[in-house]
PDB file of C-alpha atoms in Angstrom:
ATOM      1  CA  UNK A  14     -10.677  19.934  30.542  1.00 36.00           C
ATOM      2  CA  UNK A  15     -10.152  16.001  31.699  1.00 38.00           C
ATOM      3  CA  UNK A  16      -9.572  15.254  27.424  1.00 36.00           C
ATOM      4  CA  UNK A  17      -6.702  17.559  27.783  1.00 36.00           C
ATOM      5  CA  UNK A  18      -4.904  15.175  30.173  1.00 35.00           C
ATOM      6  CA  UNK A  19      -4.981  12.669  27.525  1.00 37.00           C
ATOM      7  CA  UNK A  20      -3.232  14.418  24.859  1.00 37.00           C
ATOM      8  CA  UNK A  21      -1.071  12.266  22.994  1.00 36.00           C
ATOM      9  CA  UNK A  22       1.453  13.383  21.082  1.00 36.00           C
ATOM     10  CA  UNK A  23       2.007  11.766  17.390  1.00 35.00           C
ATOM     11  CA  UNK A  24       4.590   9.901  16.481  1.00 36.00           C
ATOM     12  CA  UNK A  25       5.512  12.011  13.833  1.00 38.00           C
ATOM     13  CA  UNK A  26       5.221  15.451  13.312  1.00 37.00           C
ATOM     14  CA  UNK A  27       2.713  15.549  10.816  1.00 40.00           C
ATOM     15  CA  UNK A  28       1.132  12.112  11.328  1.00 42.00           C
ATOM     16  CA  UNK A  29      -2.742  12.223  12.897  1.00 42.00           C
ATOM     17  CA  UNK A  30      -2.848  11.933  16.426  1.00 49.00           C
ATOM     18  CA  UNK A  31      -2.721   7.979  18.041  1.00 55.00           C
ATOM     19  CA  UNK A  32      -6.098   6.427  18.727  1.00 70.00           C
ATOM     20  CA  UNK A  33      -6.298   5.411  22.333  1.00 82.00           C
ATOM     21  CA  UNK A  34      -7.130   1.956  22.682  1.00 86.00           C
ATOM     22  CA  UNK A  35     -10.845   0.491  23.992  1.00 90.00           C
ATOM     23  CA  UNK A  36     -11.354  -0.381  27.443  1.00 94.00           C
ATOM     24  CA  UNK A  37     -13.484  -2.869  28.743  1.00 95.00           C
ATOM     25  CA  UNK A  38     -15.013  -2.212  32.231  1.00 95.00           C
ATOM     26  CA  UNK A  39     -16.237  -5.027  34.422  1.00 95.00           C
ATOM     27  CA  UNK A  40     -18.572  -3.811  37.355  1.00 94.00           C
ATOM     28  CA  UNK A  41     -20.294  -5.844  39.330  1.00 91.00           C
ATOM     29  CA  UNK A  42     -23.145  -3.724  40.134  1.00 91.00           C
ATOM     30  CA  UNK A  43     -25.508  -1.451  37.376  1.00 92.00           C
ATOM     31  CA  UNK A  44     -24.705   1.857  38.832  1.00 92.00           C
ATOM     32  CA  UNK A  45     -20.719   1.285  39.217  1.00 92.00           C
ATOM     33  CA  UNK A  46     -20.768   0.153  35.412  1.00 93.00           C
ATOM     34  CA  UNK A  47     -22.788   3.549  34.711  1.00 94.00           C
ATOM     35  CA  UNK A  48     -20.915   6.240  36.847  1.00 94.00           C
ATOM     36  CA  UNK A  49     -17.439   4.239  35.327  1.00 94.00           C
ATOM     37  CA  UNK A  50     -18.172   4.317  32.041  1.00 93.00           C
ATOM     38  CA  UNK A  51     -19.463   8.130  32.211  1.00 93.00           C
ATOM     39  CA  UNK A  52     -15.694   8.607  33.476  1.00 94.00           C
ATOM     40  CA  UNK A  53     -14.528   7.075  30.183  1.00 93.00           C
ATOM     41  CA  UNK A  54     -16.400   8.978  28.154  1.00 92.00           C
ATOM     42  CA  UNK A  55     -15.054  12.733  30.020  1.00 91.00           C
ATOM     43  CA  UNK A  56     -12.002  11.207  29.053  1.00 92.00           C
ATOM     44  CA  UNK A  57     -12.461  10.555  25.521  1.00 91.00           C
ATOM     45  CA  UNK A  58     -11.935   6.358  25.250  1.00 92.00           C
ATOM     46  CA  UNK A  59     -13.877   4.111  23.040  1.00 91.00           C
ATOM     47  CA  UNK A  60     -15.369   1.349  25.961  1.00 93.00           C
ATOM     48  CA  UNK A  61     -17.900  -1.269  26.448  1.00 93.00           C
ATOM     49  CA  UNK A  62     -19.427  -2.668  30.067  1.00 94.00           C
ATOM     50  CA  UNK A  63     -20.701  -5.611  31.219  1.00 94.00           C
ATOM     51  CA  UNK A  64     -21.539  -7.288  34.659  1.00 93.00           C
ATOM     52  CA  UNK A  65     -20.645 -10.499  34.719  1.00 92.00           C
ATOM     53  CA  UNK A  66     -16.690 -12.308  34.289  1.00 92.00           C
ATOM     54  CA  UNK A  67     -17.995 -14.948  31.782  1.00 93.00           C
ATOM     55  CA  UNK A  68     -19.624 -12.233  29.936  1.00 93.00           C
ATOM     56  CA  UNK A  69     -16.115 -10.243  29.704  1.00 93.00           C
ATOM     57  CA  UNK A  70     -14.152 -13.158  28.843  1.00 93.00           C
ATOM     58  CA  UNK A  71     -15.850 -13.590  25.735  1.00 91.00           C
ATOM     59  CA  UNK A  72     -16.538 -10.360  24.851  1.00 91.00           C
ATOM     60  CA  UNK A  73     -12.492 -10.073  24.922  1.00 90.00           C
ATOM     61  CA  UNK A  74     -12.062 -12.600  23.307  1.00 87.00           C
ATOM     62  CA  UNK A  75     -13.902 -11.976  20.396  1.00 87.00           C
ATOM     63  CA  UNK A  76     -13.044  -8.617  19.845  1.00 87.00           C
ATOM     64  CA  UNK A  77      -9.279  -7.355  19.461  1.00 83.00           C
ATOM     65  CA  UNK A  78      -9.902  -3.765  19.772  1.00 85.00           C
ATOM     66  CA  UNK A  79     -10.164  -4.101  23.319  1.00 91.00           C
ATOM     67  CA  UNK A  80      -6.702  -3.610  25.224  1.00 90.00           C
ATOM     68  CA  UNK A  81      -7.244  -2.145  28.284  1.00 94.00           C
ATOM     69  CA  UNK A  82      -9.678  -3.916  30.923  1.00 95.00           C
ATOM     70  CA  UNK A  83     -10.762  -2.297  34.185  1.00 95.00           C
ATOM     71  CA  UNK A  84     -12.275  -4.739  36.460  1.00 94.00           C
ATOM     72  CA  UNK A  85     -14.036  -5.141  39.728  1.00 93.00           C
ATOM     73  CA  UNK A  86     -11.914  -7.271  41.859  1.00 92.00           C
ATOM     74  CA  UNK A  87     -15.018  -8.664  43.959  1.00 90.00           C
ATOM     75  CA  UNK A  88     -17.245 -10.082  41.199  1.00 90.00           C
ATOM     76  CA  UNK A  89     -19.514 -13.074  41.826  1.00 87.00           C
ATOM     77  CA  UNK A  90     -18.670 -16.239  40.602  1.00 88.00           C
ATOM     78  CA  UNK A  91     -15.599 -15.554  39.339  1.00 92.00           C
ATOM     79  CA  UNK A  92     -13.479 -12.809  40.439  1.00 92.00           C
ATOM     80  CA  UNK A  93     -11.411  -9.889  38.632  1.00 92.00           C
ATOM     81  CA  UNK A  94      -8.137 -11.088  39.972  1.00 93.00           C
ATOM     82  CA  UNK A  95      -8.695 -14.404  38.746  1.00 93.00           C
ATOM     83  CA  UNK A  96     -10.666 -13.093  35.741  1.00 94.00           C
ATOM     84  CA  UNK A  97      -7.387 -11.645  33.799  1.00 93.00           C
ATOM     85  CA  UNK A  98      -4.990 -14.557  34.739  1.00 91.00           C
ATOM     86  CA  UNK A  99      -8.181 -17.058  32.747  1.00 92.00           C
ATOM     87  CA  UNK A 100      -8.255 -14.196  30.263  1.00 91.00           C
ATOM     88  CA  UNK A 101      -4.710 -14.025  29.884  1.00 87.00           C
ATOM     89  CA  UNK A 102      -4.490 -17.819  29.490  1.00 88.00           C
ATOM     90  CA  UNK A 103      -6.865 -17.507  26.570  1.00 87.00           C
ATOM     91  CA  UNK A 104      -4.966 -15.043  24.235  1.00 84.00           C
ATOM     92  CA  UNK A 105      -1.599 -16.229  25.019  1.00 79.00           C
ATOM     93  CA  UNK A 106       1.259 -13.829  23.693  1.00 71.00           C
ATOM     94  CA  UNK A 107      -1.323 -12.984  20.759  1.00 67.00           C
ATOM     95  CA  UNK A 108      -2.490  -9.949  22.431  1.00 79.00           C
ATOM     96  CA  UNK A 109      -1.322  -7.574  25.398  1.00 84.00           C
ATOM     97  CA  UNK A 110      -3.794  -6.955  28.074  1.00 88.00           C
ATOM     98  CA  UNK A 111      -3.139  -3.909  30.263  1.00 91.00           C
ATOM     99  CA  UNK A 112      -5.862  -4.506  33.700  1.00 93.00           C
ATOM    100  CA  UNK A 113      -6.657  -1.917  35.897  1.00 94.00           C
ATOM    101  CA  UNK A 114      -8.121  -3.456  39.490  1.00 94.00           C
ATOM    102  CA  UNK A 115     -11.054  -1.398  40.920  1.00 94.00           C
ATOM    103  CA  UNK A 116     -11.619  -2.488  44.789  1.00 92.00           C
ATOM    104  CA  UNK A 117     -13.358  -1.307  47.775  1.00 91.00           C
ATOM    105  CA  UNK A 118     -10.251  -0.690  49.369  1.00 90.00           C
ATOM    106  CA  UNK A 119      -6.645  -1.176  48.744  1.00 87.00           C
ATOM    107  CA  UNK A 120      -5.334  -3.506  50.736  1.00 88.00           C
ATOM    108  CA  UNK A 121      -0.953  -4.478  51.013  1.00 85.00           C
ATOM    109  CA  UNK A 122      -2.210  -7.898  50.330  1.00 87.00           C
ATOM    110  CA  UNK A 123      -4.251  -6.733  47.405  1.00 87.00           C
ATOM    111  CA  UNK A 124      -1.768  -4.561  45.795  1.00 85.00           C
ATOM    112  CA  UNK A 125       0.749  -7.389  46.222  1.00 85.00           C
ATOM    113  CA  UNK A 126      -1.489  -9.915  44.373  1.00 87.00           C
ATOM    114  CA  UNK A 127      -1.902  -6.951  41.758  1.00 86.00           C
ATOM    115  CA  UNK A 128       1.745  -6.611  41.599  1.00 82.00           C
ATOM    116  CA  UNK A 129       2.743 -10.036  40.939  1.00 82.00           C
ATOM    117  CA  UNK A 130      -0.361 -10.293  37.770  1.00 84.00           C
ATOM    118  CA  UNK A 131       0.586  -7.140  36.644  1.00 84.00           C
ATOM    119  CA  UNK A 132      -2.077  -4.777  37.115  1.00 88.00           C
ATOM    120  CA  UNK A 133      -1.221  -1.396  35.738  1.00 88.00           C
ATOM    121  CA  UNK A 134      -2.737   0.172  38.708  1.00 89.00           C
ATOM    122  CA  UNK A 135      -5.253  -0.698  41.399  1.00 91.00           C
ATOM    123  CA  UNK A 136      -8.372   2.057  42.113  1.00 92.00           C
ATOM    124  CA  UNK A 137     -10.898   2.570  44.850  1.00 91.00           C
ATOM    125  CA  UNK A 138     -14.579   2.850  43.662  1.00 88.00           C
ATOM    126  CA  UNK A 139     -16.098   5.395  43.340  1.00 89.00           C
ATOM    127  CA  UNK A 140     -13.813   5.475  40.244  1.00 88.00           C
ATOM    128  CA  UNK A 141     -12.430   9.487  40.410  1.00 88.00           C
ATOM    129  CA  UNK A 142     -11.163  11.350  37.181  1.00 91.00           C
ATOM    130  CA  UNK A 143      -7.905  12.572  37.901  1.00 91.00           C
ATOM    131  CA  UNK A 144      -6.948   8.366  39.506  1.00 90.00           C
ATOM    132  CA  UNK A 145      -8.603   7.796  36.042  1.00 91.00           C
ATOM    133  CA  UNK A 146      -6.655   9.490  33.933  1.00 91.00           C
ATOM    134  CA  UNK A 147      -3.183   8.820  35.316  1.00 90.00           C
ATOM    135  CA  UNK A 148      -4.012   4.818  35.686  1.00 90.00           C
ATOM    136  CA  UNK A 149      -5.265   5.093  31.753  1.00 92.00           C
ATOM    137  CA  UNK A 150      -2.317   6.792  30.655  1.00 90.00           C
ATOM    138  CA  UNK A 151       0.061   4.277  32.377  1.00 88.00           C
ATOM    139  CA  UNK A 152      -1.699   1.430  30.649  1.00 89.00           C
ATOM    140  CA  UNK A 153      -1.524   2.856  27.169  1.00 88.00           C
ATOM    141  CA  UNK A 154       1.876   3.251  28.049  1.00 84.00           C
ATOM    142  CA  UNK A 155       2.239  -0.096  28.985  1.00 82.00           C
ATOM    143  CA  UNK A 156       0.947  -1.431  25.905  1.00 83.00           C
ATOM    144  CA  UNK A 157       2.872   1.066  23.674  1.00 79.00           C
ATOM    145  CA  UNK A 158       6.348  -0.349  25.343  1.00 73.00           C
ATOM    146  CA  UNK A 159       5.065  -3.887  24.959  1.00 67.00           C
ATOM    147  CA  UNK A 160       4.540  -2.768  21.129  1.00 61.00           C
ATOM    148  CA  UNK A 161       8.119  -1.483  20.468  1.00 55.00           C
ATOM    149  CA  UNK A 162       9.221  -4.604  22.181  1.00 50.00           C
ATOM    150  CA  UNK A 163       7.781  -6.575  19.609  1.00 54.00           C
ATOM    151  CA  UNK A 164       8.901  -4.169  16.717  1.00 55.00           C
ATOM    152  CA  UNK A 165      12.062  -4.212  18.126  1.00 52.00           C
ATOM    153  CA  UNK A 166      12.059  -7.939  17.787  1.00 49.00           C
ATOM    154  CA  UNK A 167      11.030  -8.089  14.515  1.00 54.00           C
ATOM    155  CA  UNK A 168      13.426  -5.528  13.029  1.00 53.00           C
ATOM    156  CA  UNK A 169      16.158  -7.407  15.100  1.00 53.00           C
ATOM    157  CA  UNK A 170      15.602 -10.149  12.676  1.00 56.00           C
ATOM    158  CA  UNK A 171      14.417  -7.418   9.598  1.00 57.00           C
ATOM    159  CA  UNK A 172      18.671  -7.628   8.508  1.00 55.00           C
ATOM    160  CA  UNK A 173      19.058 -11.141   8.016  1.00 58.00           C
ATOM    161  CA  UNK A 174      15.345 -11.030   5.985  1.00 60.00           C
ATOM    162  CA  UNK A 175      16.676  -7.824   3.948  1.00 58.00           C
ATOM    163  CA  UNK A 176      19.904  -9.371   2.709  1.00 59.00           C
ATOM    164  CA  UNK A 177      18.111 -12.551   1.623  1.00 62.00           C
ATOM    165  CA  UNK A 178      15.786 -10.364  -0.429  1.00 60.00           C
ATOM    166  CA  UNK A 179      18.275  -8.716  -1.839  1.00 58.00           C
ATOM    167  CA  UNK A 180      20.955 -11.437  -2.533  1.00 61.00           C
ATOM    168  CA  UNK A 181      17.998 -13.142  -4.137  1.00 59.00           C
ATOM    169  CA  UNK A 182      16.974 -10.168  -6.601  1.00 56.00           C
ATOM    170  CA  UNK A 183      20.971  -9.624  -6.914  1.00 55.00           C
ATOM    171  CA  UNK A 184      21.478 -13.117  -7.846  1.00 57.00           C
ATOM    172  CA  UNK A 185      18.728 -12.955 -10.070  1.00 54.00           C
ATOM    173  CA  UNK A 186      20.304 -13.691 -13.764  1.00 49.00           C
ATOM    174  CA  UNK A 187      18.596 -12.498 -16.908  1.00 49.00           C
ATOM    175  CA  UNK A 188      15.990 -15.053 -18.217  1.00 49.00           C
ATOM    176  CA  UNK A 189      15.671 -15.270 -21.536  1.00 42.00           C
ATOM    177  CA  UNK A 190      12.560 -17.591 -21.895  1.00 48.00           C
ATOM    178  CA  UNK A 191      11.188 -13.820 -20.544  1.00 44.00           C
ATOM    179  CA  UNK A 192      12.437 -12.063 -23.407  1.00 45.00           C
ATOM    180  CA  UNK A 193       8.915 -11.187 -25.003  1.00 57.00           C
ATOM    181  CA  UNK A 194       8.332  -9.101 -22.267  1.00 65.00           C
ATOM    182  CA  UNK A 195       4.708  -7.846 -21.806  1.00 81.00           C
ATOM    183  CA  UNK A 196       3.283  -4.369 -22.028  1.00 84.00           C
ATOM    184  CA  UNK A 197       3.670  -1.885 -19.145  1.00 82.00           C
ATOM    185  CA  UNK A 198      -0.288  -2.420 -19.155  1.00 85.00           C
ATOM    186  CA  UNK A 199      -0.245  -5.785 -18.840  1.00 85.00           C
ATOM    187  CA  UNK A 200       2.138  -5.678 -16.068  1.00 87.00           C
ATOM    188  CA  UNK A 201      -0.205  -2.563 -14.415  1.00 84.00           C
ATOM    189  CA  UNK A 202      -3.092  -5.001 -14.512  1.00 86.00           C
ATOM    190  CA  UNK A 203      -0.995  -8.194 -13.184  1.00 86.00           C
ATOM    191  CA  UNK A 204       0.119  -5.883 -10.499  1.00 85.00           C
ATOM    192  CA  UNK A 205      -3.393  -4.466  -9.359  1.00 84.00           C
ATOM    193  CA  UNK A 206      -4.735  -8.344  -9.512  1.00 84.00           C
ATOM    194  CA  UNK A 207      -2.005  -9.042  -6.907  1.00 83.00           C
ATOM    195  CA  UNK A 208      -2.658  -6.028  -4.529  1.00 81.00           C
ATOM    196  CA  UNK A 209      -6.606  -6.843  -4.814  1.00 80.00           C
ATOM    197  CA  UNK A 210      -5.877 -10.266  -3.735  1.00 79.00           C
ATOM    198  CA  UNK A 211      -3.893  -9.283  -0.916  1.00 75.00           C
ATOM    199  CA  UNK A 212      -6.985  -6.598   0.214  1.00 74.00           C
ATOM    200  CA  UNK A 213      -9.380  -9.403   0.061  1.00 74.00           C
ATOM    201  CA  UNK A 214      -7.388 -11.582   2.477  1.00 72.00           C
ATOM    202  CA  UNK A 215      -7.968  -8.502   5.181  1.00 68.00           C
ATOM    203  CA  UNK A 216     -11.945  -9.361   4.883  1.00 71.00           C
ATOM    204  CA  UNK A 217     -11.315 -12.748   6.093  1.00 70.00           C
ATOM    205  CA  UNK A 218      -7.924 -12.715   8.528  1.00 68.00           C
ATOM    206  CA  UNK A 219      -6.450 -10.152  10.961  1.00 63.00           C
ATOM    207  CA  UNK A 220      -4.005  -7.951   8.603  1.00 59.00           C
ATOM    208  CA  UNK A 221      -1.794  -8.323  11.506  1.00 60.00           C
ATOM    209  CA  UNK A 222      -1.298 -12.163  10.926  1.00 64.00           C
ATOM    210  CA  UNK A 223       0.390 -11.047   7.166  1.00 66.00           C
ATOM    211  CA  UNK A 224       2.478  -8.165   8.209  1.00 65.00           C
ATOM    212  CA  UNK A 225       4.707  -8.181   5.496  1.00 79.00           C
ATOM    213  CA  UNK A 226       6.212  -4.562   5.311  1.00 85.00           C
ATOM    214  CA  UNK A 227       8.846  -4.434   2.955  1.00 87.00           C
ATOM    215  CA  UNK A 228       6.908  -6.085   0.327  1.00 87.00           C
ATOM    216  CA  UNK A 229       3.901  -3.843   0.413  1.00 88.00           C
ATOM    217  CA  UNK A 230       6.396  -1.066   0.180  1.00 91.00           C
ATOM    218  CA  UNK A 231       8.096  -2.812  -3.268  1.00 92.00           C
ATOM    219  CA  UNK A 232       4.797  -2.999  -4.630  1.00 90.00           C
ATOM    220  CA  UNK A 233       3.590   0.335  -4.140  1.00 90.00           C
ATOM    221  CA  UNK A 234       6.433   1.940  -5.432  1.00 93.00           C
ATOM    222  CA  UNK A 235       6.233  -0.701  -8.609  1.00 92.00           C
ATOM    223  CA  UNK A 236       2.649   0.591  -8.946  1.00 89.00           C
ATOM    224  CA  UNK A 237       3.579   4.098  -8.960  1.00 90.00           C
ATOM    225  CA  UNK A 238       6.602   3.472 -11.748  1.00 90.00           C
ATOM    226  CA  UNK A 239       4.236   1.633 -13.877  1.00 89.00           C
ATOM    227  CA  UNK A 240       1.410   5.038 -13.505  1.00 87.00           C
ATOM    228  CA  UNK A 241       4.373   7.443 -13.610  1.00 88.00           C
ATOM    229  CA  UNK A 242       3.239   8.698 -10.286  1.00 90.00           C
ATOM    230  CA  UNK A 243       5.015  10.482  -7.650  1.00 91.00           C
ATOM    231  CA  UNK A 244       5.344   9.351  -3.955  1.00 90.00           C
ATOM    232  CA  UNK A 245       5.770  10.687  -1.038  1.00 92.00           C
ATOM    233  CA  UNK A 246       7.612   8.748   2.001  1.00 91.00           C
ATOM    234  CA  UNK A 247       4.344   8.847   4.216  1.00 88.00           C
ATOM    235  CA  UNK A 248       2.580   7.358   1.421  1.00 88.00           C
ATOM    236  CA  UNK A 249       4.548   4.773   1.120  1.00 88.00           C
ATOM    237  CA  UNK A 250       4.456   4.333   4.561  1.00 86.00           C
ATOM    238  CA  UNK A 251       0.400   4.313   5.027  1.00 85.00           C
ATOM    239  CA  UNK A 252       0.625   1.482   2.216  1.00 80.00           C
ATOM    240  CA  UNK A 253       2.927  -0.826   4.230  1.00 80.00           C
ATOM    241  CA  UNK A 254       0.008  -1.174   6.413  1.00 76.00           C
ATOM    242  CA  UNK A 255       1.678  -1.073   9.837  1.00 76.00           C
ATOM    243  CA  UNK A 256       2.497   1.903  12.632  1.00 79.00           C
ATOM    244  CA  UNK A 257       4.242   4.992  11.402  1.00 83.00           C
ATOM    245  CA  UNK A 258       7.597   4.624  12.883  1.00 81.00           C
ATOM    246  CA  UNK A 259       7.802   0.847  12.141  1.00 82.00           C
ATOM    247  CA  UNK A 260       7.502   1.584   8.632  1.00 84.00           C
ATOM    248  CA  UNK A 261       9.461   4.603   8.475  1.00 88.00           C
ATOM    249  CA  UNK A 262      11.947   2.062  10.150  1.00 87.00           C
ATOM    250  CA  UNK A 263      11.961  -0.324   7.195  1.00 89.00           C
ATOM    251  CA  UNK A 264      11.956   2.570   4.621  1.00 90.00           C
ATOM    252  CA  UNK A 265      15.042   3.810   6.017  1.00 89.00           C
ATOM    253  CA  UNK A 266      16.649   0.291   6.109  1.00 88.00           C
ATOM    254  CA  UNK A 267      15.625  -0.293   2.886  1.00 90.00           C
ATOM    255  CA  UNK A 268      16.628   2.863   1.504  1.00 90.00           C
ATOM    256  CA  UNK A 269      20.585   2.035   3.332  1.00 87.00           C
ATOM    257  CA  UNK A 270      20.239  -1.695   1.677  1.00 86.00           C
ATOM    258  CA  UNK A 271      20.050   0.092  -1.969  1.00 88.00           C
ATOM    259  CA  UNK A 272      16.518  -0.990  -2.752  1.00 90.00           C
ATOM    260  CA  UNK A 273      14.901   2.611  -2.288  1.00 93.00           C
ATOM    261  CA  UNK A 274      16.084   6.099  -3.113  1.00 93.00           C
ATOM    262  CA  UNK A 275      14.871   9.235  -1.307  1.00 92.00           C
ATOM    263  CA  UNK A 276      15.321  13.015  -1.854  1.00 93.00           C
ATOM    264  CA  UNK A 277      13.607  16.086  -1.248  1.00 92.00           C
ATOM    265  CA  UNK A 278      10.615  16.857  -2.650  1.00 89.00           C
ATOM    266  CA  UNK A 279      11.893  20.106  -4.481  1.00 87.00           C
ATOM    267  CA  UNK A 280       8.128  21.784  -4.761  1.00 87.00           C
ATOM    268  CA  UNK A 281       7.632  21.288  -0.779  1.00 84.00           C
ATOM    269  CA  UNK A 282      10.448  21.322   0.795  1.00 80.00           C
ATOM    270  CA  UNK A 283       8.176  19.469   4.060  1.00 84.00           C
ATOM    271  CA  UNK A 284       8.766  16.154   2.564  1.00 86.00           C
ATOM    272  CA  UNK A 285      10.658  13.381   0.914  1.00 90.00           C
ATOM    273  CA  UNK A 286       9.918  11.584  -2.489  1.00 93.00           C
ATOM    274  CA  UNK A 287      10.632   8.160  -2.748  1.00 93.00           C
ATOM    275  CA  UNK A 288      11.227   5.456  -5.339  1.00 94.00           C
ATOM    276  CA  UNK A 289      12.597   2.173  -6.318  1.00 93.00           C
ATOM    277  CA  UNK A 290      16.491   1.976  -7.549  1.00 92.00           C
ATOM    278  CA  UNK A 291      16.877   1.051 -11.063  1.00 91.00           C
ATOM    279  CA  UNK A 292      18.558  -2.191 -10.310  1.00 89.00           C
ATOM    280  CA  UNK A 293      15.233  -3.335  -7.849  1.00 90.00           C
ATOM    281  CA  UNK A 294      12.894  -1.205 -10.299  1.00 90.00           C
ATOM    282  CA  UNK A 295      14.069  -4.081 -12.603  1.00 88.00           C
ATOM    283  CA  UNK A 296      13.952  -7.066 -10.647  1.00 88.00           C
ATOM    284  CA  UNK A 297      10.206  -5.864  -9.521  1.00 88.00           C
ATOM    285  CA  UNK A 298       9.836  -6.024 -13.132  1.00 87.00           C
ATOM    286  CA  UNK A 299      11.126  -9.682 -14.070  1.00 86.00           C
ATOM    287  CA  UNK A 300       8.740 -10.747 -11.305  1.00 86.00           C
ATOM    288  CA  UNK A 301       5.905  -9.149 -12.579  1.00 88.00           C
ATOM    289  CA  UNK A 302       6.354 -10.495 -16.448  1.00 87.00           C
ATOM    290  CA  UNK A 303       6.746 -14.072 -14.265  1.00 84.00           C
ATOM    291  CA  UNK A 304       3.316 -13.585 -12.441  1.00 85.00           C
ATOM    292  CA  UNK A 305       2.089 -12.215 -15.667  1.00 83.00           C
ATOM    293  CA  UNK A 306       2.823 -15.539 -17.495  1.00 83.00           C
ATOM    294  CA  UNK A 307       2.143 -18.044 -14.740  1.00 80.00           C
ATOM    295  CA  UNK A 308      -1.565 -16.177 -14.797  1.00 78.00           C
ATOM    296  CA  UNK A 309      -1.836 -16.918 -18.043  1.00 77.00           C
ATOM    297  CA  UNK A 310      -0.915 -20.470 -18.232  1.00 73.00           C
ATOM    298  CA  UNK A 311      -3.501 -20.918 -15.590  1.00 61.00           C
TER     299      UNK A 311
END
């Protein structure tokens, strides 16, 4: 029963539904951490304990999965209160933290303190399921507006980007010194080289730090011109290697900017086909055939 008040819907119809994100809880005292995190798992969230504010600060730290913290306000040493603002301090504007206070009892004072950090919510222990559940839900929430806030920001400056790209493939003349053109194979395996090199860099940084959207898109579709393949528009959007709806977002821009084409997939008539435009189909090309002969002078 208490899963069911997390259901979360997709956000797409036939997308898989959104992973909730990990919660840290901070308890000052063994049986608090245990009876809390038993609450977390009746309510289906990935989470981690520990006892200690030091402990929790670089446990957050180091690990980005963790979004949601819910924290003993009275811990020794340091306290929760104080905990997120050091916490907070650390990460910056990198990452969005969404605390949940857990006190002895809820003072005005307290919830004004809570307020002005900006707590999600403020619980008395025992922690109970149903406060739970609605203080979870307004944190993922929380972080989900914070997250179109920032997509909104980046596609506010996505037009400017998209017109460069495509004044520059427009403006792009007809190089002769490219004439020999290689083999669709060659270009195949100059293109593969290039998307390998881009899945290595995810073993070493956050993919996050390279979001590059648009360009993943161009190269799948180039990929699946070269192999004569078909694509679908959630394909193309799983390869742009960002949330759903910010790349169906940029598909649809770049679809409106004349760099994609989309129509119904005539076999299933439950989704779109996609593809590159001649005219970008052919720029993708001239940059390929320059990669191609830059790798081989090297």
């Amino acid at each position: 029963m208490a899963t069911q008040i997390l259901e979360v819907p997709s956000l797409v119809a036939d997308s898989s539904p959104v992973q909730l994100p990990s919660v840290l809880v901070v308890e000052r005292e063994d049986h608090g951490l245990a009876h809390c995190m038993s609450v977390l798992k009746s309510l289906g969230y990935e989470h981690s304990g520990v006892t200690s504010a030091e402990e929790a600060i670089d446990r957050i730290c180091r690990d980005s999965a963790i979004q949601i913290v819910l924290t003993d306000q009275r811990m020794p040493v340091m306290d929760g209160l104080t905990m997120i603002e050091e916490i907070r301090t650390r990460l910056g504007t990198a990452r969005t933290i969404a605390p949940i206070v857990l006190t002895d009892a809820i003072t005005a004072e307290l919830a004004m303190k809570c307020l002005h950090l900006g707590a999600v919510d403020v619980l008395c222990r025992p922690l109970d399921l149903m406060a739970s559940s609605a203080a979870l839900r307004r944190a993922v929430a929380h972080l989900r507006s914070r997250d179109d806030l920032q997509q909104q920001a980046s596609l506010s400056s996505f037009g400017s980007q998209l017109s460069r790209l495509v004044s520059a493939l427009e403006g792009r003349g007809h190089d002769t010194r490219l004439a020999a053109a290689p083999t669709n194979e060659d270009l195949a395996a100059t293109l593969r080289a290039i998307i390998t090199s881009r899945a290595l860099r995810g073993r070493f940084f956050s993919s996050q730090l390279f979001a590059d959207p648009a360009w993943e898109i161009l190269l799948d579709l180039t990929r699946a011109q070269l192999e004569n393949q078909e694509v679908s528009v959630s394909s193309v959007c799983i390869a742009a290697s960002v949330p759903m709806s910010t790349a169906l977002r940029w598909v649809a821009q770049m679809t409106d900017a004349g760099l994609l084409r989309r129509w119904p997939d005539a076999r299933d008539g439950r989704r779109d086909l996609i593809a590159l435009t001649d005219a970008t189909a052919g720029h993708m090309r001239e940059y390929l055939c320059a990669v191609h002969a830059t790798m081989r002078r090297v």
